[in-house]
PDB file of C-alpha atoms in Angstrom:
ATOM      1  CA  MET A  98     308.670 -30.605 217.175  1.00 58.00           C
ATOM      2  CA  PRO A  99     307.138 -28.059 214.793  1.00 62.00           C
ATOM      3  CA  ARG A 100     307.244 -28.854 211.129  1.00 72.00           C
ATOM      4  CA  PRO A 101     309.596 -26.533 209.241  1.00 69.00           C
ATOM      5  CA  THR A 102     308.197 -24.563 206.354  1.00 71.00           C
ATOM      6  CA  LYS A 103     309.289 -25.424 202.851  1.00 75.00           C
ATOM      7  CA  GLY A 104     311.328 -23.038 200.765  1.00 72.00           C
ATOM      8  CA  ALA A 105     313.804 -20.335 201.619  1.00 78.00           C
ATOM      9  CA  ARG A 106     313.698 -18.732 205.030  1.00 84.00           C
ATOM     10  CA  LEU A 107     313.210 -15.038 205.522  1.00 86.00           C
ATOM     11  CA  GLY A 108     316.554 -14.638 207.247  1.00 82.00           C
ATOM     12  CA  GLY A 109     319.814 -16.548 207.198  1.00 81.00           C
ATOM     13  CA  SER A 110     318.877 -19.007 209.937  1.00 86.00           C
ATOM     14  CA  PRO A 111     315.769 -20.208 211.784  1.00 87.00           C
ATOM     15  CA  ALA A 112     316.650 -17.983 214.735  1.00 89.00           C
ATOM     16  CA  HIS A 113     316.909 -14.942 212.472  1.00 92.00           C
ATOM     17  CA  GLU A 114     313.536 -15.791 210.905  1.00 92.00           C
ATOM     18  CA  ARG A 115     311.907 -16.016 214.355  1.00 92.00           C
ATOM     19  CA  LEU A 116     313.337 -12.601 215.227  1.00 95.00           C
ATOM     20  CA  ILE A 117     312.046 -11.077 211.993  1.00 95.00           C
ATOM     21  CA  LEU A 118     308.539 -12.467 212.577  1.00 95.00           C
ATOM     22  CA  ALA A 119     308.565 -11.397 216.247  1.00 96.00           C
ATOM     23  CA  ASN A 120     309.513  -7.842 215.261  1.00 96.00           C
ATOM     24  CA  LEU A 121     306.852  -7.768 212.539  1.00 97.00           C
ATOM     25  CA  ALA A 122     304.212  -9.000 215.013  1.00 97.00           C
ATOM     26  CA  THR A 123     305.272  -6.367 217.538  1.00 97.00           C
ATOM     27  CA  GLN A 124     304.975  -3.598 214.961  1.00 97.00           C
ATOM     28  CA  LEU A 125     301.611  -4.941 213.721  1.00 97.00           C
ATOM     29  CA  PHE A 126     300.117  -4.886 217.227  1.00 97.00           C
ATOM     30  CA  GLN A 127     301.652  -1.500 217.988  1.00 96.00           C
ATOM     31  CA  HIS A 128     300.521   0.300 214.822  1.00 96.00           C
ATOM     32  CA  GLY A 129     297.561  -1.773 213.616  1.00 94.00           C
ATOM     33  CA  ARG A 130     298.930  -2.045 210.063  1.00 95.00           C
ATOM     34  CA  ILE A 131     302.349  -2.392 208.503  1.00 97.00           C
ATOM     35  CA  LYS A 132     303.749  -2.378 204.982  1.00 97.00           C
ATOM     36  CA  THR A 133     306.040  -5.290 204.139  1.00 97.00           C
ATOM     37  CA  THR A 134     306.729  -7.820 201.402  1.00 96.00           C
ATOM     38  CA  VAL A 135     304.050 -10.330 200.449  1.00 95.00           C
ATOM     39  CA  ALA A 136     306.237 -13.248 201.599  1.00 93.00           C
ATOM     40  CA  LYS A 137     306.738 -11.757 205.058  1.00 95.00           C
ATOM     41  CA  ALA A 138     303.053 -10.850 205.370  1.00 95.00           C
ATOM     42  CA  ARG A 139     302.018 -14.408 204.523  1.00 94.00           C
ATOM     43  CA  ARG A 140     304.438 -15.811 207.082  1.00 94.00           C
ATOM     44  CA  LEU A 141     303.333 -13.273 209.707  1.00 95.00           C
ATOM     45  CA  ARG A 142     299.583 -13.926 209.396  1.00 95.00           C
ATOM     46  CA  PRO A 143     299.396 -17.334 211.180  1.00 94.00           C
ATOM     47  CA  LEU A 144     301.706 -16.141 213.964  1.00 95.00           C
ATOM     48  CA  ALA A 145     299.677 -12.976 214.563  1.00 96.00           C
ATOM     49  CA  GLU A 146     296.396 -14.907 214.540  1.00 95.00           C
ATOM     50  CA  LYS A 147     297.718 -17.381 217.132  1.00 96.00           C
ATOM     51  CA  LEU A 148     298.926 -14.546 219.359  1.00 96.00           C
ATOM     52  CA  ILE A 149     295.545 -12.797 219.176  1.00 96.00           C
ATOM     53  CA  THR A 150     293.786 -16.062 220.046  1.00 95.00           C
ATOM     54  CA  LYS A 151     296.018 -16.408 223.107  1.00 96.00           C
ATOM     55  CA  ALA A 152     295.273 -12.803 224.045  1.00 96.00           C
ATOM     56  CA  LYS A 153     291.524 -13.486 223.793  1.00 95.00           C
ATOM     57  CA  ARG A 154     291.879 -16.176 226.479  1.00 94.00           C
ATOM     58  CA  GLY A 155     293.546 -13.577 228.657  1.00 91.00           C
ATOM     59  CA  ASP A 156     295.020 -15.719 231.477  1.00 93.00           C
ATOM     60  CA  MET A 157     298.536 -15.516 232.866  1.00 96.00           C
ATOM     61  CA  HIS A 158     299.799 -18.616 231.042  1.00 97.00           C
ATOM     62  CA  ASN A 159     298.820 -17.222 227.644  1.00 96.00           C
ATOM     63  CA  ARG A 160     300.269 -13.808 228.537  1.00 96.00           C
ATOM     64  CA  ARG A 161     303.616 -15.450 229.283  1.00 96.00           C
ATOM     65  CA  GLN A 162     303.494 -17.398 226.021  1.00 96.00           C
ATOM     66  CA  VAL A 163     302.866 -14.181 224.076  1.00 96.00           C
ATOM     67  CA  LEU A 164     305.744 -12.528 225.956  1.00 97.00           C
ATOM     68  CA  THR A 165     308.117 -15.195 224.578  1.00 96.00           C
ATOM     69  CA  VAL A 166     307.400 -13.857 221.071  1.00 96.00           C
ATOM     70  CA  VAL A 167     306.588 -10.177 221.629  1.00 96.00           C
ATOM     71  CA  LYS A 168     309.270  -8.830 223.979  1.00 94.00           C
ATOM     72  CA  ASP A 169     307.762  -5.365 224.519  1.00 95.00           C
ATOM     73  CA  LYS A 170     305.541  -5.470 227.636  1.00 96.00           C
ATOM     74  CA  GLY A 171     303.681  -2.321 226.594  1.00 96.00           C
ATOM     75  CA  VAL A 172     302.664  -3.895 223.278  1.00 96.00           C
ATOM     76  CA  VAL A 173     301.566  -7.090 225.063  1.00 96.00           C
ATOM     77  CA  HIS A 174     299.459  -5.006 227.455  1.00 96.00           C
ATOM     78  CA  HIS A 175     297.914  -3.189 224.480  1.00 96.00           C
ATOM     79  CA  LEU A 176     297.231  -6.556 222.799  1.00 96.00           C
ATOM     80  CA  PHE A 177     295.502  -8.038 225.854  1.00 96.00           C
ATOM     81  CA  THR A 178     293.527  -4.974 226.970  1.00 95.00           C
ATOM     82  CA  GLU A 179     292.548  -3.237 223.719  1.00 95.00           C
ATOM     83  CA  ILE A 180     293.001  -5.490 220.677  1.00 95.00           C
ATOM     84  CA  ALA A 181     291.729  -8.823 222.062  1.00 94.00           C
ATOM     85  CA  PRO A 182     288.353  -7.472 223.331  1.00 94.00           C
ATOM     86  CA  THR A 183     287.564  -6.095 219.862  1.00 94.00           C
ATOM     87  CA  PHE A 184     287.896  -9.634 218.459  1.00 93.00           C
ATOM     88  CA  ALA A 185     285.879 -11.321 221.230  1.00 90.00           C
ATOM     89  CA  GLU A 186     282.996 -12.315 218.906  1.00 91.00           C
ATOM     90  CA  ARG A 187     285.177 -13.130 215.894  1.00 91.00           C
ATOM     91  CA  PRO A 188     286.208 -16.806 215.632  1.00 91.00           C
ATOM     92  CA  GLY A 189     289.243 -16.093 213.438  1.00 90.00           C
ATOM     93  CA  GLY A 190     290.407 -13.998 210.509  1.00 92.00           C
ATOM     94  CA  TYR A 191     291.846 -11.172 212.568  1.00 94.00           C
ATOM     95  CA  THR A 192     294.213  -9.913 209.850  1.00 96.00           C
ATOM     96  CA  ARG A 193     293.903  -8.815 206.232  1.00 96.00           C
ATOM     97  CA  ILE A 194     296.606  -8.792 203.566  1.00 97.00           C
ATOM     98  CA  THR A 195     296.239  -6.319 200.696  1.00 97.00           C
ATOM     99  CA  LYS A 196     298.742  -6.319 197.831  1.00 97.00           C
ATOM    100  CA  ILE A 197     299.894  -2.825 196.880  1.00 96.00           C
ATOM    101  CA  GLY A 198     302.229  -3.373 193.941  1.00 95.00           C
ATOM    102  CA  LEU A 199     305.970  -3.631 193.434  1.00 97.00           C
ATOM    103  CA  ARG A 200     308.723  -1.950 195.414  1.00 95.00           C
ATOM    104  CA  LYS A 201     310.596   0.649 193.378  1.00 95.00           C
ATOM    105  CA  GLY A 202     314.147  -0.490 194.116  1.00 93.00           C
ATOM    106  CA  ASP A 203     314.053  -4.243 193.553  1.00 95.00           C
ATOM    107  CA  ALA A 204     310.492  -4.873 192.272  1.00 95.00           C
ATOM    108  CA  ALA A 205     309.610  -7.015 195.282  1.00 95.00           C
ATOM    109  CA  PRO A 206     305.837  -7.515 195.624  1.00 97.00           C
ATOM    110  CA  MET A 207     304.630  -5.413 198.539  1.00 97.00           C
ATOM    111  CA  ALA A 208     301.568  -5.778 200.773  1.00 97.00           C
ATOM    112  CA  VAL A 209     299.855  -4.138 203.709  1.00 97.00           C
ATOM    113  CA  ILE A 210     298.915  -6.439 206.571  1.00 97.00           C
ATOM    114  CA  GLU A 211     296.424  -4.934 208.986  1.00 96.00           C
ATOM    115  CA  LEU A 212     294.134  -5.860 211.835  1.00 95.00           C
ATOM    116  CA  VAL A 213     290.501  -6.155 210.726  1.00 93.00           C
ATOM    117  CA  SER A 214     288.460  -3.376 212.313  1.00 87.00           C
ATOM    118  CA  GLU A 215     285.026  -4.018 210.792  1.00 86.00           C
ATOM    119  CA  PRO A 216     282.443  -5.737 213.010  1.00 82.00           C
ATOM    120  CA  LEU A 217     281.709  -9.368 212.351  1.00 78.00           C
ATOM    121  CA  ASN A 218     278.737 -10.102 210.057  1.00 76.00           C
ATOM    122  CA  GLN A 219     275.621 -11.200 211.964  1.00 59.00           C
ATOM    123  CA  VAL A 220     275.428 -14.554 210.135  1.00 54.00           C
ATOM    124  CA  ARG A 221     276.939 -17.304 212.236  1.00 55.00           C
ATOM    125  CA  VAL A 222     279.573 -19.566 210.771  1.00 55.00           C
ATOM    126  CA  GLY A 223     277.836 -22.866 211.642  1.00 60.00           C
ATOM    127  CA  GLN A 224     274.362 -21.800 210.503  1.00 56.00           C
ATOM    128  CA  THR A 225     272.739 -24.266 208.102  1.00 56.00           C
ATOM    129  CA  GLN A 226     270.685 -23.383 205.063  1.00 53.00           C
ATOM    130  CA  ALA A 227     267.534 -24.885 206.590  1.00 51.00           C
ATOM    131  CA  ALA A 228     267.739 -22.403 209.454  1.00 51.00           C
ATOM    132  CA  ALA A 229     268.184 -19.521 207.015  1.00 49.00           C
ATOM    133  CA  ARG A 230     265.088 -20.407 204.934  1.00 50.00           C
ATOM    134  CA  PRO A 231     262.333 -19.183 207.318  1.00 51.00           C
ATOM    135  CA  ALA A 232     263.649 -15.632 206.904  1.00 52.00           C
ATOM    136  CA  ALA A 233     263.312 -16.011 203.135  1.00 49.00           C
ATOM    137  CA  ALA A 234     259.743 -17.414 203.230  1.00 49.00           C
ATOM    138  CA  PRO A 235     258.003 -14.371 201.611  1.00 51.00           C
ATOM    139  CA  LYS A 236     260.188 -14.719 198.532  1.00 53.00           C
ATOM    140  CA  PRO A 237     258.522 -17.920 197.180  1.00 56.00           C
ATOM    141  CA  ALA A 238     255.084 -16.300 197.569  1.00 56.00           C
ATOM    142  CA  ALA A 239     256.216 -13.398 195.424  1.00 58.00           C
ATOM    143  CA  GLU A 240     257.652 -15.815 192.874  1.00 62.00           C
ATOM    144  CA  GLU A 241     254.335 -17.702 192.733  1.00 62.00           C
ATOM    145  CA  ALA A 242     252.501 -14.432 192.046  1.00 62.00           C
ATOM    146  CA  THR A 243     254.818 -13.570 189.168  1.00 66.00           C
ATOM    147  CA  LYS A 244     254.495 -17.105 187.782  1.00 65.00           C
ATOM    148  CA  ALA A 245     250.693 -16.790 187.881  1.00 67.00           C
ATOM    149  CA  GLU A 246     250.870 -13.428 186.082  1.00 70.00           C
ATOM    150  CA  THR A 247     253.099 -14.826 183.353  1.00 71.00           C
ATOM    151  CA  GLU A 248     250.793 -17.825 182.894  1.00 72.00           C
ATOM    152  CA  GLU A 249     247.808 -15.466 182.572  1.00 73.00           C
ATOM    153  CA  THR A 250     249.543 -13.352 179.947  1.00 72.00           C
ATOM    154  CA  LYS A 251     250.519 -16.475 178.009  1.00 72.00           C
ATOM    155  CA  ALA A 252     246.905 -17.693 178.126  1.00 73.00           C
ATOM    156  CA  GLU A 253     245.646 -14.294 176.902  1.00 73.00           C
ATOM    157  CA  GLN A 254     248.128 -14.324 174.024  1.00 75.00           C
ATOM    158  CA  ALA A 255     247.073 -17.858 173.048  1.00 72.00           C
ATOM    159  CA  GLU A 256     243.390 -16.854 173.069  1.00 73.00           C
ATOM    160  CA  ALA A 257     244.160 -13.770 171.006  1.00 70.00           C
ATOM    161  CA  THR A 258     245.930 -15.778 168.323  1.00 71.00           C
ATOM    162  CA  GLU A 259     243.130 -18.376 168.239  1.00 70.00           C
ATOM    163  CA  ALA A 260     240.445 -15.698 167.936  1.00 69.00           C
ATOM    164  CA  GLY A 261     242.339 -13.953 165.153  1.00 64.00           C
ATOM    165  CA  THR A 262     242.810 -10.717 167.055  1.00 53.00           C
ATOM    166  CA  ALA A 263     246.534 -10.884 166.718  1.00 50.00           C
ATOM    167  CA  GLN A 264     248.425  -7.694 166.167  1.00 52.00           C
ATOM    168  CA  GLU A 265     247.115  -5.792 163.195  1.00 51.00           C
ATOM    169  CA  PRO A 266     249.619  -4.653 160.583  1.00 48.00           C
ATOM    170  CA  LYS A 267     250.859  -1.115 160.881  1.00 48.00           C
ATOM    171  CA  ALA A 268     248.830   1.621 159.193  1.00 49.00           C
ATOM    172  CA  SER A 269     251.847   2.809 157.263  1.00 48.00           C
ATOM    173  CA  GLU A 270     252.013  -0.513 155.415  1.00 46.00           C
ATOM    174  CA  GLU A 271     249.234  -0.178 152.860  1.00 48.00           C
ATOM    175  CA  GLY A 272     248.406  -2.531 150.139  1.00 47.00           C
ATOM    176  CA  ALA A 273     247.965  -6.240 149.953  1.00 47.00           C
ATOM    177  CA  GLU A 274     248.654  -7.031 153.574  1.00 49.00           C
ATOM    178  CA  THR A 275     245.780  -4.987 154.996  1.00 48.00           C
ATOM    179  CA  ASN A 276     243.385  -6.151 152.300  1.00 50.00           C
ATOM    180  CA  GLU A 277     244.246  -9.817 152.683  1.00 51.00           C
ATOM    181  CA  ALA A 278     243.620  -9.990 156.408  1.00 52.00           C
ATOM    182  CA  PRO A 279     239.844  -9.327 156.203  1.00 53.00           C
ATOM    183  CA  ALA A 280     239.531 -11.698 153.232  1.00 52.00           C
ATOM    184  CA  THR A 281     240.999 -14.561 155.213  1.00 52.00           C
ATOM    185  CA  GLU A 282     238.677 -13.811 158.094  1.00 53.00           C
ATOM    186  CA  ALA A 283     235.721 -13.834 155.722  1.00 52.00           C
ATOM    187  CA  LYS A 284     236.783 -17.196 154.356  1.00 52.00           C
ATOM    188  CA  LYS A 285     236.932 -18.578 157.899  1.00 53.00           C
ATOM    189  CA  ASP A 286     233.393 -17.311 158.573  1.00 54.00           C
ATOM    190  CA  ASP A 287     232.065 -19.031 155.432  1.00 54.00           C
ATOM    191  CA  ALA A 288     233.526 -22.383 156.396  1.00 48.00           C
TER     192      ALA A 288
END
């Protein structure tokens, strides 16, 4: 026996809720996207995903199971012949819910639930990080080159400060600062 969902039902009884969800699924498969409340969209998503998975299998048993929910034979035909082949490579996540704000009359949160039309990303779901590293092999070589460059610049700066060729004071600053710098160098030479 299926586990009932917690909270208030969408309709007055479980039968009414099943009818509401069946009609929403029918309209979703017929139009590709529908505008409804967030609560109904969230309840519709798992049902629609299960129906699409059954349509991907494509045999007579699954067609009859889908027909118990979606009563329109034309929509079921459209689901099995046109929608299911587009999701052949996708392991799940056939629908998308986008919130669109509040309804004007009663301020109910509204959403658009739609079938995902973008192609699946080329990265496989079960791919490990070790398998992804060979593609990123040139990156550590570039990092090593930048590390070597930064070490060289640090070494040059250290040599410059030891040799006393640090940055000279600006020419606009005249006076004691420019005169003192050569005097200190002369004292170092005497020692």
